[in-house]
Tab-separated table of N, CA and C in Angstrom:
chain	number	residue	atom	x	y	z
A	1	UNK	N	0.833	-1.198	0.000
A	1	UNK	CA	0.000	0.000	0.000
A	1	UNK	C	0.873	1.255	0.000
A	2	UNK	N	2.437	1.345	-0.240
A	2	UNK	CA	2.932	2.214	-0.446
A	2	UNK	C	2.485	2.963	-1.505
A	3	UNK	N	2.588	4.219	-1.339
A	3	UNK	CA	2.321	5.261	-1.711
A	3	UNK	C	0.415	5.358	-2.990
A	4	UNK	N	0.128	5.164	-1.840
A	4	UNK	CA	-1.188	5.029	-1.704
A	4	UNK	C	-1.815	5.892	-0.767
A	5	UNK	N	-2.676	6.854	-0.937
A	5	UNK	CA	-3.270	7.709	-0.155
A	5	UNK	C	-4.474	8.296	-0.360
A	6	UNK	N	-5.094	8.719	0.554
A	6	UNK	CA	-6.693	9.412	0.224
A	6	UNK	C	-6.259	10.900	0.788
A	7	UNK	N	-6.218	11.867	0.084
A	7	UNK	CA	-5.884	13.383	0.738
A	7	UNK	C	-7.072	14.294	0.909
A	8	UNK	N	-7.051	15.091	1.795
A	8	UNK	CA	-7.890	15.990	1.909
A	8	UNK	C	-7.926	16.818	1.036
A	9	UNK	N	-8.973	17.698	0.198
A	9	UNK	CA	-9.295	18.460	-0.662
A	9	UNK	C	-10.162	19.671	-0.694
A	10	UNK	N	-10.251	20.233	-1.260
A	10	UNK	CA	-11.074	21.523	-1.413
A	10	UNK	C	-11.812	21.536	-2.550
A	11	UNK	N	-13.321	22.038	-2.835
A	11	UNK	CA	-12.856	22.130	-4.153
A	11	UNK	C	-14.284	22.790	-4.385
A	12	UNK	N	-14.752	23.665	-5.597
A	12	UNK	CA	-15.454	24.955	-5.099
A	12	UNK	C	-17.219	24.199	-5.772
A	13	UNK	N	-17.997	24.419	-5.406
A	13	UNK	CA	-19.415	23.784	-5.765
A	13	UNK	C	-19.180	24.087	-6.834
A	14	UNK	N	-19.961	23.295	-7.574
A	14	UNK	CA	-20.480	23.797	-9.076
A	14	UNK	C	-21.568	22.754	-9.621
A	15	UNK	N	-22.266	22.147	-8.922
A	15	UNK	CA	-23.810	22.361	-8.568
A	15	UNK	C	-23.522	20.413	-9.208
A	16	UNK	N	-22.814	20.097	-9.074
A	16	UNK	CA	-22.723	18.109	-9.575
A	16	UNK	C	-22.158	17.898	-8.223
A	17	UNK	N	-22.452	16.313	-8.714
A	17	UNK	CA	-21.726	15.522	-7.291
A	17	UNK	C	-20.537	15.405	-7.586
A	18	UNK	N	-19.359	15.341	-6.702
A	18	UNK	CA	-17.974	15.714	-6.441
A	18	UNK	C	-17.450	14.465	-5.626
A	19	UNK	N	-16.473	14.157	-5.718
A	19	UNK	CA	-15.630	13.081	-4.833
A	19	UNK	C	-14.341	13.127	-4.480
A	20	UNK	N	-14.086	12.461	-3.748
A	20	UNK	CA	-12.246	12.218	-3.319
A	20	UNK	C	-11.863	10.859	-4.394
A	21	UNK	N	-10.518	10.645	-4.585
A	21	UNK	CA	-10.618	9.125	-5.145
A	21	UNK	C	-8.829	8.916	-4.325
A	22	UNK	N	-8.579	7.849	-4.741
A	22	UNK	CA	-7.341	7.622	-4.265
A	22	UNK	C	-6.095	8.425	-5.365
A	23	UNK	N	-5.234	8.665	-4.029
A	23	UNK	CA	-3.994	9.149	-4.938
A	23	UNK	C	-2.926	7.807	-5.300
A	24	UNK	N	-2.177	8.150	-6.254
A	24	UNK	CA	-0.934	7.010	-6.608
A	24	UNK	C	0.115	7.927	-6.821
A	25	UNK	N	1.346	7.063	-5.747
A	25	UNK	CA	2.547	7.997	-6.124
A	25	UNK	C	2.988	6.925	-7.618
A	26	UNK	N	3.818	7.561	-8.682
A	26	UNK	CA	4.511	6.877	-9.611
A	26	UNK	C	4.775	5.822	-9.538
A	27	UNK	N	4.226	4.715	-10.273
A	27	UNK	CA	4.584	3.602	-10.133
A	27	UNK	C	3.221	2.225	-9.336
A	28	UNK	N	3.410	3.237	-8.410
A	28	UNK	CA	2.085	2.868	-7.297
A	28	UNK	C	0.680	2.011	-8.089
A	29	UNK	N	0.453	0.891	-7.170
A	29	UNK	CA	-0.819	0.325	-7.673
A	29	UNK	C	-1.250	-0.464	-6.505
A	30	UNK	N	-2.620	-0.642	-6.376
A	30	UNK	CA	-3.260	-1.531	-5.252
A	30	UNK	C	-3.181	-3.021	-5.524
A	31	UNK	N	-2.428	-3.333	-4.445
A	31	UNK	CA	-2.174	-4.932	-4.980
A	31	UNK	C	-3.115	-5.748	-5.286
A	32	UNK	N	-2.752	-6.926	-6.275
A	32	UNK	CA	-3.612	-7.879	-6.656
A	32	UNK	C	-4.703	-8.236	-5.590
A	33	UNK	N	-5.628	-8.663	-6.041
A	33	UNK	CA	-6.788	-8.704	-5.716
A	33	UNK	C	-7.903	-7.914	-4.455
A	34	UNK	N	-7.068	-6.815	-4.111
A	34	UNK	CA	-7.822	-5.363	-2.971
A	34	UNK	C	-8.594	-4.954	-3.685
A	35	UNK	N	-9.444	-5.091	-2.750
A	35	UNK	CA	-10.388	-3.570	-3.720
A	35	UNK	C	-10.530	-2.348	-2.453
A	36	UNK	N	-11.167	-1.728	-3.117
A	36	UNK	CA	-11.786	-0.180	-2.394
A	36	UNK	C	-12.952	0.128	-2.573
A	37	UNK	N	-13.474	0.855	-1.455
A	37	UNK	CA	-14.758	1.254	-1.350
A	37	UNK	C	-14.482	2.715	-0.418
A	38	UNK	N	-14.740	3.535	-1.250
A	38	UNK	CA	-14.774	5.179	-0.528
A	38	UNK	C	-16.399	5.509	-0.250
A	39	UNK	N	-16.492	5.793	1.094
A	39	UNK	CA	-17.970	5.713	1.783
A	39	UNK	C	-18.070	7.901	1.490
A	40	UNK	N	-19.720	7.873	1.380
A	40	UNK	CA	-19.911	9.015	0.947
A	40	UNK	C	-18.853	10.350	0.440
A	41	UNK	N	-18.071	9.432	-0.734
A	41	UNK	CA	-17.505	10.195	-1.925
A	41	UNK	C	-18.142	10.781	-2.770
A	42	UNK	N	-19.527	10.895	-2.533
A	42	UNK	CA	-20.045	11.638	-3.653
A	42	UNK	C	-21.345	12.727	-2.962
A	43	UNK	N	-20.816	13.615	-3.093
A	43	UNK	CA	-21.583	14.935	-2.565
A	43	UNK	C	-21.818	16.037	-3.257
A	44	UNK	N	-22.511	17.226	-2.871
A	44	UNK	CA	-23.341	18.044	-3.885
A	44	UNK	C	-23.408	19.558	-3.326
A	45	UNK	N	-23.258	19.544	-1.985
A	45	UNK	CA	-23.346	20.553	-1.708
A	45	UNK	C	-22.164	21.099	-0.653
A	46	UNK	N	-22.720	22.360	-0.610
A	46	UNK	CA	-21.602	23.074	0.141
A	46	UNK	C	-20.839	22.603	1.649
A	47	UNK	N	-20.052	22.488	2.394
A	47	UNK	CA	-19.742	21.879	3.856
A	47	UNK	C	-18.561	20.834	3.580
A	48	UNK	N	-18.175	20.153	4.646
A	48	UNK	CA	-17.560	19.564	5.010
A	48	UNK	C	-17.851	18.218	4.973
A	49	UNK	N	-17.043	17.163	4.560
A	49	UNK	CA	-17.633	15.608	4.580
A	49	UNK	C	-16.016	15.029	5.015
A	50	UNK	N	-15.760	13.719	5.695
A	50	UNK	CA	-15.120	12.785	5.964
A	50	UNK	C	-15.620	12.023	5.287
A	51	UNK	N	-14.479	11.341	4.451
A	51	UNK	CA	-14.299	10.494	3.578
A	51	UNK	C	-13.693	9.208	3.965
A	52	UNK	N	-14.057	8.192	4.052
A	52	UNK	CA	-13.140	6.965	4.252
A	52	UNK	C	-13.140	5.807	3.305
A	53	UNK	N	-11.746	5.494	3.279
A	53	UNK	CA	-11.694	4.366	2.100
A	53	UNK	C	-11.505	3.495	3.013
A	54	UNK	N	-12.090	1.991	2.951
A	54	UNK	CA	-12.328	0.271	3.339
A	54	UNK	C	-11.738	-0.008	2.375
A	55	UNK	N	-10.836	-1.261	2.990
A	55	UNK	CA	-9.839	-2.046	1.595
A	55	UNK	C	-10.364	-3.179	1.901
A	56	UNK	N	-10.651	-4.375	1.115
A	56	UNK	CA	-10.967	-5.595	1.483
A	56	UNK	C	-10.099	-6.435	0.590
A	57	UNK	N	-9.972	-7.222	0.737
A	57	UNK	CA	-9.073	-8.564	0.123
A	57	UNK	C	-8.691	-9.812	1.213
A	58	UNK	N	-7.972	-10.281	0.518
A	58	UNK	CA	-7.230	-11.921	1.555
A	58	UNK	C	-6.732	-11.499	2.837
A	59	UNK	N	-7.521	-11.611	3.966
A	59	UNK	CA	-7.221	-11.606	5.039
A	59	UNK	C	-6.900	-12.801	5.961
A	60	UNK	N	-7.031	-13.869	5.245
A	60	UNK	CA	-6.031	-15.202	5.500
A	60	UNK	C	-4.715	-14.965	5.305
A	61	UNK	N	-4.136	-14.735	4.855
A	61	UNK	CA	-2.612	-14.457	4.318
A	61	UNK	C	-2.322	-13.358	4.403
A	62	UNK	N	-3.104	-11.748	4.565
A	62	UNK	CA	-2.354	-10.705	4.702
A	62	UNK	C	-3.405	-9.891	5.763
A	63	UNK	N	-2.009	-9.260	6.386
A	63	UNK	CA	-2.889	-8.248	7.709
A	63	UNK	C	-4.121	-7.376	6.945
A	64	UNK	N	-4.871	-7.216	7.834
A	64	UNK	CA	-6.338	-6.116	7.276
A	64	UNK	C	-5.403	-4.969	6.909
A	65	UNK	N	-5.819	-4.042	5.986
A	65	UNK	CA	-5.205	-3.056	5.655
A	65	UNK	C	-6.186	-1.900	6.155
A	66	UNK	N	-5.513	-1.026	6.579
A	66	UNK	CA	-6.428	-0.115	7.365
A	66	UNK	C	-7.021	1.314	6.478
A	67	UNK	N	-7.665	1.312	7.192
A	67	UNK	CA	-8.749	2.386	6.613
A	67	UNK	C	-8.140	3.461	6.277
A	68	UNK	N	-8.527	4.167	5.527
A	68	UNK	CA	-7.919	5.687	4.953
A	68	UNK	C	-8.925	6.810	5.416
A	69	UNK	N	-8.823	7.835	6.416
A	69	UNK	CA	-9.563	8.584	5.934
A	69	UNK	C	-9.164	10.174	5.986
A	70	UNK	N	-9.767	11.327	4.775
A	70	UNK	CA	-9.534	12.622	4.629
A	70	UNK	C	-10.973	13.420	4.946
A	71	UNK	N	-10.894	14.879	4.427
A	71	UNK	CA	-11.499	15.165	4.612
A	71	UNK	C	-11.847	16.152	2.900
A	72	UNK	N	-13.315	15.931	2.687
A	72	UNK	CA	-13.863	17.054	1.411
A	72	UNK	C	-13.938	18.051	1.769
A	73	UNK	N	-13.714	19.276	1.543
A	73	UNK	CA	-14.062	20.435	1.573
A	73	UNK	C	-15.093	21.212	0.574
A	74	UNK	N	-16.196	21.266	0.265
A	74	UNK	CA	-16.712	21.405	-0.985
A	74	UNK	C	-16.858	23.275	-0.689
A	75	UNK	N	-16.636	24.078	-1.193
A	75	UNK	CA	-16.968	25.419	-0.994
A	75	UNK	C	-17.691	26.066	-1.678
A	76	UNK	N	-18.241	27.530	-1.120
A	76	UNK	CA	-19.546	28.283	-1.987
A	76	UNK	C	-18.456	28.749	-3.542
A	77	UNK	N	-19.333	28.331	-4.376
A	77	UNK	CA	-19.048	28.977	-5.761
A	77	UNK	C	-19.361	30.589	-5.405
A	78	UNK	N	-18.994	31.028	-6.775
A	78	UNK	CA	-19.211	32.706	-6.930
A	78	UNK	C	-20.083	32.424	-8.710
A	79	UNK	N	-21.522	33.471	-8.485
A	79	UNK	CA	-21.876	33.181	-9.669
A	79	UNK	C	-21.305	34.248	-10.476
A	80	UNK	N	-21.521	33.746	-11.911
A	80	UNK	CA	-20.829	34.334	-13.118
A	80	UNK	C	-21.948	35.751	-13.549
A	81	UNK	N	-21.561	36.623	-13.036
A	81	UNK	CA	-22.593	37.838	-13.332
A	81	UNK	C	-21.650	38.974	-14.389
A	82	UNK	N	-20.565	38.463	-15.169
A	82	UNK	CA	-19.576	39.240	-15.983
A	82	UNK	C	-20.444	39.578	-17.301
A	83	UNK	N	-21.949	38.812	-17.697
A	83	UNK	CA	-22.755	39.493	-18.440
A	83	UNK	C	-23.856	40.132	-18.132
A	84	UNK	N	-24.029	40.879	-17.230
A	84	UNK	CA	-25.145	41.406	-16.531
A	84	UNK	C	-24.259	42.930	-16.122
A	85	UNK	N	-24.898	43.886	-16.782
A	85	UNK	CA	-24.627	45.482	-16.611
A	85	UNK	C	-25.809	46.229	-15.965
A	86	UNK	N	-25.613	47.358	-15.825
A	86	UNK	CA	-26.561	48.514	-15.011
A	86	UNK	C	-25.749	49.272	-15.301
A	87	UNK	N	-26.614	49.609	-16.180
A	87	UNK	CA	-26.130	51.274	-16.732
A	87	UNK	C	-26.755	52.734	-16.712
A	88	UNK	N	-26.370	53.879	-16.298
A	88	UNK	CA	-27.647	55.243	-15.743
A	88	UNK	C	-27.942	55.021	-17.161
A	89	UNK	N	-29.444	56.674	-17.317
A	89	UNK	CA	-29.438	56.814	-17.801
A	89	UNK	C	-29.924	58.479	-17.771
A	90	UNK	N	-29.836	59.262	-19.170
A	90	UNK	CA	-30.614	60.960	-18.520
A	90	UNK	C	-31.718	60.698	-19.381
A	91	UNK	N	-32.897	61.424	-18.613
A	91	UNK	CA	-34.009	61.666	-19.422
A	91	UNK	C	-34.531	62.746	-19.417
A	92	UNK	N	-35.233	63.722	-20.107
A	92	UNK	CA	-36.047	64.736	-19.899
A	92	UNK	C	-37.378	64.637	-18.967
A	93	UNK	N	-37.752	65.641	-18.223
A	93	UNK	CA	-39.348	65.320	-17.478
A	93	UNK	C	-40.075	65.292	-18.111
A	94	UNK	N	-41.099	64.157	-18.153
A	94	UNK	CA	-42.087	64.233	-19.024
A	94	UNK	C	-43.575	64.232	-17.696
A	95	UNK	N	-43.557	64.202	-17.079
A	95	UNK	CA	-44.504	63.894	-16.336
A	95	UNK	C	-44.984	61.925	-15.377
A	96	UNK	N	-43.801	61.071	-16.697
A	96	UNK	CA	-44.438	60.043	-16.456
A	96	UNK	C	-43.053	59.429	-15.219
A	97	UNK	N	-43.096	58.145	-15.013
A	97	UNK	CA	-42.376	57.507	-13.674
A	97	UNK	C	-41.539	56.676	-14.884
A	98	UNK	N	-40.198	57.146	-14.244
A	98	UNK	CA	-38.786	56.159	-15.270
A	98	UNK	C	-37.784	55.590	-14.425
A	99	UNK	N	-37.658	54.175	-15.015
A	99	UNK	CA	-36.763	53.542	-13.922
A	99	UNK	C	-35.505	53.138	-14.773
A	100	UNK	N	-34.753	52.488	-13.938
A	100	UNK	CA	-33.340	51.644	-14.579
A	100	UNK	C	-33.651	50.009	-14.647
A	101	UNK	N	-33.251	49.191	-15.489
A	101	UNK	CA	-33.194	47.813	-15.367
A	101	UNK	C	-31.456	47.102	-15.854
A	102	UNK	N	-31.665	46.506	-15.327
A	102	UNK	CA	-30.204	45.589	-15.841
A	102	UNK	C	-30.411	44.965	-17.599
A	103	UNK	N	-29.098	44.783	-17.836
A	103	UNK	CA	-29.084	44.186	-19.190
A	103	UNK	C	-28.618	43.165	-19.036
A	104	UNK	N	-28.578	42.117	-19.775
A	104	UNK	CA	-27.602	40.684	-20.141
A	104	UNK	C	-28.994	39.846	-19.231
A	105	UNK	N	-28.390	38.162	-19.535
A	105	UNK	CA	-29.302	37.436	-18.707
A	105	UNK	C	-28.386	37.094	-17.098
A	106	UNK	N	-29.669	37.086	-16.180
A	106	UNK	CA	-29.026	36.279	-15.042
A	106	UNK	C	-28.724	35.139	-15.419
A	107	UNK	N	-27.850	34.598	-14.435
A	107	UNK	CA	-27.253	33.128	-13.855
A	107	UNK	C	-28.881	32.692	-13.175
A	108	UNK	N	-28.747	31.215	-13.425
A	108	UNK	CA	-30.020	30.334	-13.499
A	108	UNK	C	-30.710	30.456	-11.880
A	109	UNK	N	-31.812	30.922	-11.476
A	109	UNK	CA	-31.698	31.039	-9.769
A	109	UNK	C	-31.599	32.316	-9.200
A	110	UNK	N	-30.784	33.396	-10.046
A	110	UNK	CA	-30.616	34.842	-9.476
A	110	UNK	C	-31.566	35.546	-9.598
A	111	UNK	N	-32.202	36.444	-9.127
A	111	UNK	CA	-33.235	37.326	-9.108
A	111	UNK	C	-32.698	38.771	-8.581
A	112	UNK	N	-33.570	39.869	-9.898
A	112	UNK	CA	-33.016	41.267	-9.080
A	112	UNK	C	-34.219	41.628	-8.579
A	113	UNK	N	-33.831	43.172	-7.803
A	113	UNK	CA	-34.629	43.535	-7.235
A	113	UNK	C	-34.277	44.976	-7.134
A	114	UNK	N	-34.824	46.295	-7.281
A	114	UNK	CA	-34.040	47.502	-7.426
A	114	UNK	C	-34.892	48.311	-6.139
A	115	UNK	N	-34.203	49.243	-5.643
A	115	UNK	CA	-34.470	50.345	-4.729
A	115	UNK	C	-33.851	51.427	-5.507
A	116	UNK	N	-34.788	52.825	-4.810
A	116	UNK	CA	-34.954	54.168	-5.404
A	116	UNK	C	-35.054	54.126	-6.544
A	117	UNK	N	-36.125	53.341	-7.062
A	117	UNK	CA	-36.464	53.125	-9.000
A	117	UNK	C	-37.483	54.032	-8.751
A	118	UNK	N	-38.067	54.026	-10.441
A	118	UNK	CA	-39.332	54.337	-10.217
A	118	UNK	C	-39.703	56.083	-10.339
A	119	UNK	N	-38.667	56.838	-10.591
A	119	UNK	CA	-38.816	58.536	-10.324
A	119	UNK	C	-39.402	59.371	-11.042
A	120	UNK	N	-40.311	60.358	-11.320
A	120	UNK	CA	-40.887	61.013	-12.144
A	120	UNK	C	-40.650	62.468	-12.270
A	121	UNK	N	-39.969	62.891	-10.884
A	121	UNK	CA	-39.509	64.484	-10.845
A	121	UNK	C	-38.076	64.742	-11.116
A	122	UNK	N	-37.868	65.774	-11.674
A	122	UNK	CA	-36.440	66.373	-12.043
A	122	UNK	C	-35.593	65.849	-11.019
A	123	UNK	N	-34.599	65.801	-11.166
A	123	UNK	CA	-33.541	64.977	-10.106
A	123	UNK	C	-32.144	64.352	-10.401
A	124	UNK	N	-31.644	63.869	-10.077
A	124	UNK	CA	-30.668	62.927	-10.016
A	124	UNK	C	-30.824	61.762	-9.002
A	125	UNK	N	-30.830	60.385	-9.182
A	125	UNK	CA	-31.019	59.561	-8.045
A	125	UNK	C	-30.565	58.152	-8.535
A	126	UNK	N	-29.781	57.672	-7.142
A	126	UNK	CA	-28.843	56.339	-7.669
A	126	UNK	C	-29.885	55.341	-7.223
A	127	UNK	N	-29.530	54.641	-8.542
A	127	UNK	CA	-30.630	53.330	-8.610
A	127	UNK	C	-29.855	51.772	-7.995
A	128	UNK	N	-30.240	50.856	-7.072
A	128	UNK	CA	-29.445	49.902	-6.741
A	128	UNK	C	-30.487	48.852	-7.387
A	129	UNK	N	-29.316	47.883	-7.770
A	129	UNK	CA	-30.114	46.599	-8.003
A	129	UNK	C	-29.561	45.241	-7.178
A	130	UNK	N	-29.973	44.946	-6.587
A	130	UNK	CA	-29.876	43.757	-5.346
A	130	UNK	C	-30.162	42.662	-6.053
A	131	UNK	N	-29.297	41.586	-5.752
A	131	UNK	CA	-29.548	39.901	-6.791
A	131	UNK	C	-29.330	38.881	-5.716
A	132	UNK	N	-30.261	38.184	-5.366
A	132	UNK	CA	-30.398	36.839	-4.481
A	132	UNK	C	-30.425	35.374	-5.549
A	133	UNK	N	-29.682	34.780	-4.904
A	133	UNK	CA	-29.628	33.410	-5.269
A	133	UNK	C	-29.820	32.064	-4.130
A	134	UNK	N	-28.871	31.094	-4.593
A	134	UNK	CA	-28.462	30.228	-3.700
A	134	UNK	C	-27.747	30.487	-2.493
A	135	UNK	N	-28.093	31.179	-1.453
A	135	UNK	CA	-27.440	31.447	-0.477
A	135	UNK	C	-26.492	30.601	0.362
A	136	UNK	N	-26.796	28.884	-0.213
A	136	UNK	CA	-25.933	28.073	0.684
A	136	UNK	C	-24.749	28.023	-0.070
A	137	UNK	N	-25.077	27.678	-1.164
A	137	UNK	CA	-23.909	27.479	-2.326
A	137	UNK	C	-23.141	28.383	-3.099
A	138	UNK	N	-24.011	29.410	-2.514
A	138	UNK	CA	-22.958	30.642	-3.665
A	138	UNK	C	-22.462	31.759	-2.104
A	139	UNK	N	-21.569	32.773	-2.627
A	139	UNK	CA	-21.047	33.951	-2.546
A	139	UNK	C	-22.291	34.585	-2.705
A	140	UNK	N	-22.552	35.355	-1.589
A	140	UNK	CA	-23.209	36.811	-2.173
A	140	UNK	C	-22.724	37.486	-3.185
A	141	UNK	N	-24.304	37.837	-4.090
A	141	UNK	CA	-23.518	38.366	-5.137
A	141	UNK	C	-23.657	40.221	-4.793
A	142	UNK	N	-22.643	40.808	-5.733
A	142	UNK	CA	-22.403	42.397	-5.155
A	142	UNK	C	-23.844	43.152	-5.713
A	143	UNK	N	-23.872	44.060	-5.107
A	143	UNK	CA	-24.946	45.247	-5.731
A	143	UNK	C	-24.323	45.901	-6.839
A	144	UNK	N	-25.097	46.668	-7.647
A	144	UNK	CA	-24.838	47.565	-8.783
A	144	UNK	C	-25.736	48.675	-8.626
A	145	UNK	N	-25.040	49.650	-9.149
A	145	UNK	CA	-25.988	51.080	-8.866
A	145	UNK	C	-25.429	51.710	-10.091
A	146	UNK	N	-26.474	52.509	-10.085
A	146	UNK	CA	-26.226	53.457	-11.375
A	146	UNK	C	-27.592	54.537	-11.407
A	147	UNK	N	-26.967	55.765	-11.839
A	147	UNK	CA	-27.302	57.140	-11.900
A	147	UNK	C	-28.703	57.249	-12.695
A	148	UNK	N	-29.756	57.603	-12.397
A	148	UNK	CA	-31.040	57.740	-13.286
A	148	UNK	C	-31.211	59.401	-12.832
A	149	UNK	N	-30.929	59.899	-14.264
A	149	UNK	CA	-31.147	61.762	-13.673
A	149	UNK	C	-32.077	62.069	-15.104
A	150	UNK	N	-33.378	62.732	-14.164
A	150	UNK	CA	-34.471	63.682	-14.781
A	150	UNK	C	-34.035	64.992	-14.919
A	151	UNK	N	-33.835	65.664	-16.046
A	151	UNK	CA	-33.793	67.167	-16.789
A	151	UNK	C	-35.252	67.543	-16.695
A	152	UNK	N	-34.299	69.090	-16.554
A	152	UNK	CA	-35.786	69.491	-16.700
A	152	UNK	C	-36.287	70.078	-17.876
A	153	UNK	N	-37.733	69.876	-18.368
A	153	UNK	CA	-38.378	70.396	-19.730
A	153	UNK	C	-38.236	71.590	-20.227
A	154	UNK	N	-38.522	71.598	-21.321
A	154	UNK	CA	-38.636	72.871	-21.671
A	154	UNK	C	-40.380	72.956	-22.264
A	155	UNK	N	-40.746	74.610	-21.843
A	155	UNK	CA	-42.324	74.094	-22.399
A	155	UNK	C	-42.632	74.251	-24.011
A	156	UNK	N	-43.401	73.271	-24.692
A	156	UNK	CA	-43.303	73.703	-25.888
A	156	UNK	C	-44.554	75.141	-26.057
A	157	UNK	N	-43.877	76.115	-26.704
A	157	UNK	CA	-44.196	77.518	-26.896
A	157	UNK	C	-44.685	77.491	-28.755
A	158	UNK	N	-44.017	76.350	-29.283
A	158	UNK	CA	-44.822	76.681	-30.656
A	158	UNK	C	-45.997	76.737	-31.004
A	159	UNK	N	-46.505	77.616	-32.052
A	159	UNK	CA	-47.973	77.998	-32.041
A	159	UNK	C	-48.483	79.008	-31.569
A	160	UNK	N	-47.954	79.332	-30.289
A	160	UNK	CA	-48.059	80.223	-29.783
A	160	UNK	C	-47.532	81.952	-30.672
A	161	UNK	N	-48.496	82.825	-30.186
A	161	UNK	CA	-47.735	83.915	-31.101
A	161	UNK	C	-48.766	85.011	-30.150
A	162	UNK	N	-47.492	86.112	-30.628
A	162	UNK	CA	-47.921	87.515	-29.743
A	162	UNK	C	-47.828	88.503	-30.378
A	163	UNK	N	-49.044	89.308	-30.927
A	163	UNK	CA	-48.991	89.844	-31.882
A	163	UNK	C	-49.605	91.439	-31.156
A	164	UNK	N	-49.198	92.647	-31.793
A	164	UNK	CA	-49.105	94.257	-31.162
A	164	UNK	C	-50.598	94.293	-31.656
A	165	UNK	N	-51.600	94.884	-31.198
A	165	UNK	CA	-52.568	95.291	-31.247
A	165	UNK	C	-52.619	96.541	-30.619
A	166	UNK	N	-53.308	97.367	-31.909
A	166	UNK	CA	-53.802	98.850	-31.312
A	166	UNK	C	-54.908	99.001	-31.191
A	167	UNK	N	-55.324	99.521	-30.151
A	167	UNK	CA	-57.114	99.773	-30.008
A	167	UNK	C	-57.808	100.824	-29.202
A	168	UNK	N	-58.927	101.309	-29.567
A	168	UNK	CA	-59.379	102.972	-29.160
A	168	UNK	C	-59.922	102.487	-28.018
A	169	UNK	N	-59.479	103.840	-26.787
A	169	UNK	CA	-60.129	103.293	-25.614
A	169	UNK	C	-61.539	103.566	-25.363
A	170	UNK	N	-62.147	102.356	-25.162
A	170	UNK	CA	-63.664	102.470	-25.038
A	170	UNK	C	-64.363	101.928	-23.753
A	171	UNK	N	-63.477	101.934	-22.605
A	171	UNK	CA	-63.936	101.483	-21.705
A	171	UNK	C	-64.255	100.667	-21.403
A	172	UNK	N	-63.793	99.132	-21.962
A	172	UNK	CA	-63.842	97.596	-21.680
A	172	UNK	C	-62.316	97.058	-21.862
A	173	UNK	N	-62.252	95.886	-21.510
A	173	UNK	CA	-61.399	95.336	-21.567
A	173	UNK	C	-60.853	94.580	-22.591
A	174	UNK	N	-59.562	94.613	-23.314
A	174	UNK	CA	-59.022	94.095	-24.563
A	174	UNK	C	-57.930	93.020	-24.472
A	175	UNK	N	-58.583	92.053	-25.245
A	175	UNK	CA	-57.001	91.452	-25.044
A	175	UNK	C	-56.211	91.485	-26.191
């Protein structure tokens, strides 16, 4: 059983079942007729697992070979949000309510959610967008904010016209 080993590992979720297996130094092989059995090597989620390998073979003729055991480390992933933007934007007042939204698609599970959206008066105001997922398995993911600023109108005056009128005073009112 030289250089034969079960090592402890790390290794980051990514949403399949995951295992330990045996290591071999060069050369290294489990002798004729052993086998192995690694007890809950196959896991899925985030935490900690002890792993143990059972060797069985000829125990008439050779000492029991003893158990191996390490430890899994499975850790929270970070989701892939490198296509998902929030970008301001300016608008003129129109009277109506204008918000910000994100672009690109979420990661499968993420959901946004925005505060100070929604504005209809002249202004400037930072828009956040908040994204929940898998909280066991993932990293919090970061916020994004971005600038939503209302200008202000101008009124439209065309059509309008102002024209000099002369008129004899007659004791009423003229417009």
């Amino acid at each position: 059983m030289t250089g034969i080993s079960l090592e402890d590992a790390s290794k980051e979720y990514n949403g399949q079942k995951q295992s330990l297996e045996l290591t071999f130094a060069p050369g290294a092989t489990l002798p004729e007729g052993v086998r192995v059995e690694i007890s809950e090597s196959i896991v899925a989620t985030v935490g900690e697992y002890t792993i143990t390998a059972t060797f069985t073979g000829d125990t008439t003729n050779y000492n029991e070979i003893p158990q191996m055991v390490a430890t899994l480390t499975i850790e929270k992933a970070t989701y892939d949000m490198s296509g998902v933007t929030f970008n301001g934007d300016t608008i003129t007042y129109d009277g109506n309510a204008h918000n910000l939204a994100i672009s690109g698609t979420l990661p499968e599970g993420v959901i946004v959610s925005y505060l100070n959206n929604e504005k209809v008066n002249v202004g400037t105001y930072t828009v956040t967008a908040t994204f929940a997922g898998d909280a066991i398995n993932y990293n919090p993911i970061e916020t994004k904010t971005a600038t939503l600023t209302i200008t202000k109108a101008t009124y439209d005056m065309s059509g309008i016209t102002f024209n000099d009128d002369t008129v004899a005073y007659d004791g009423n009112a003229h417009r």
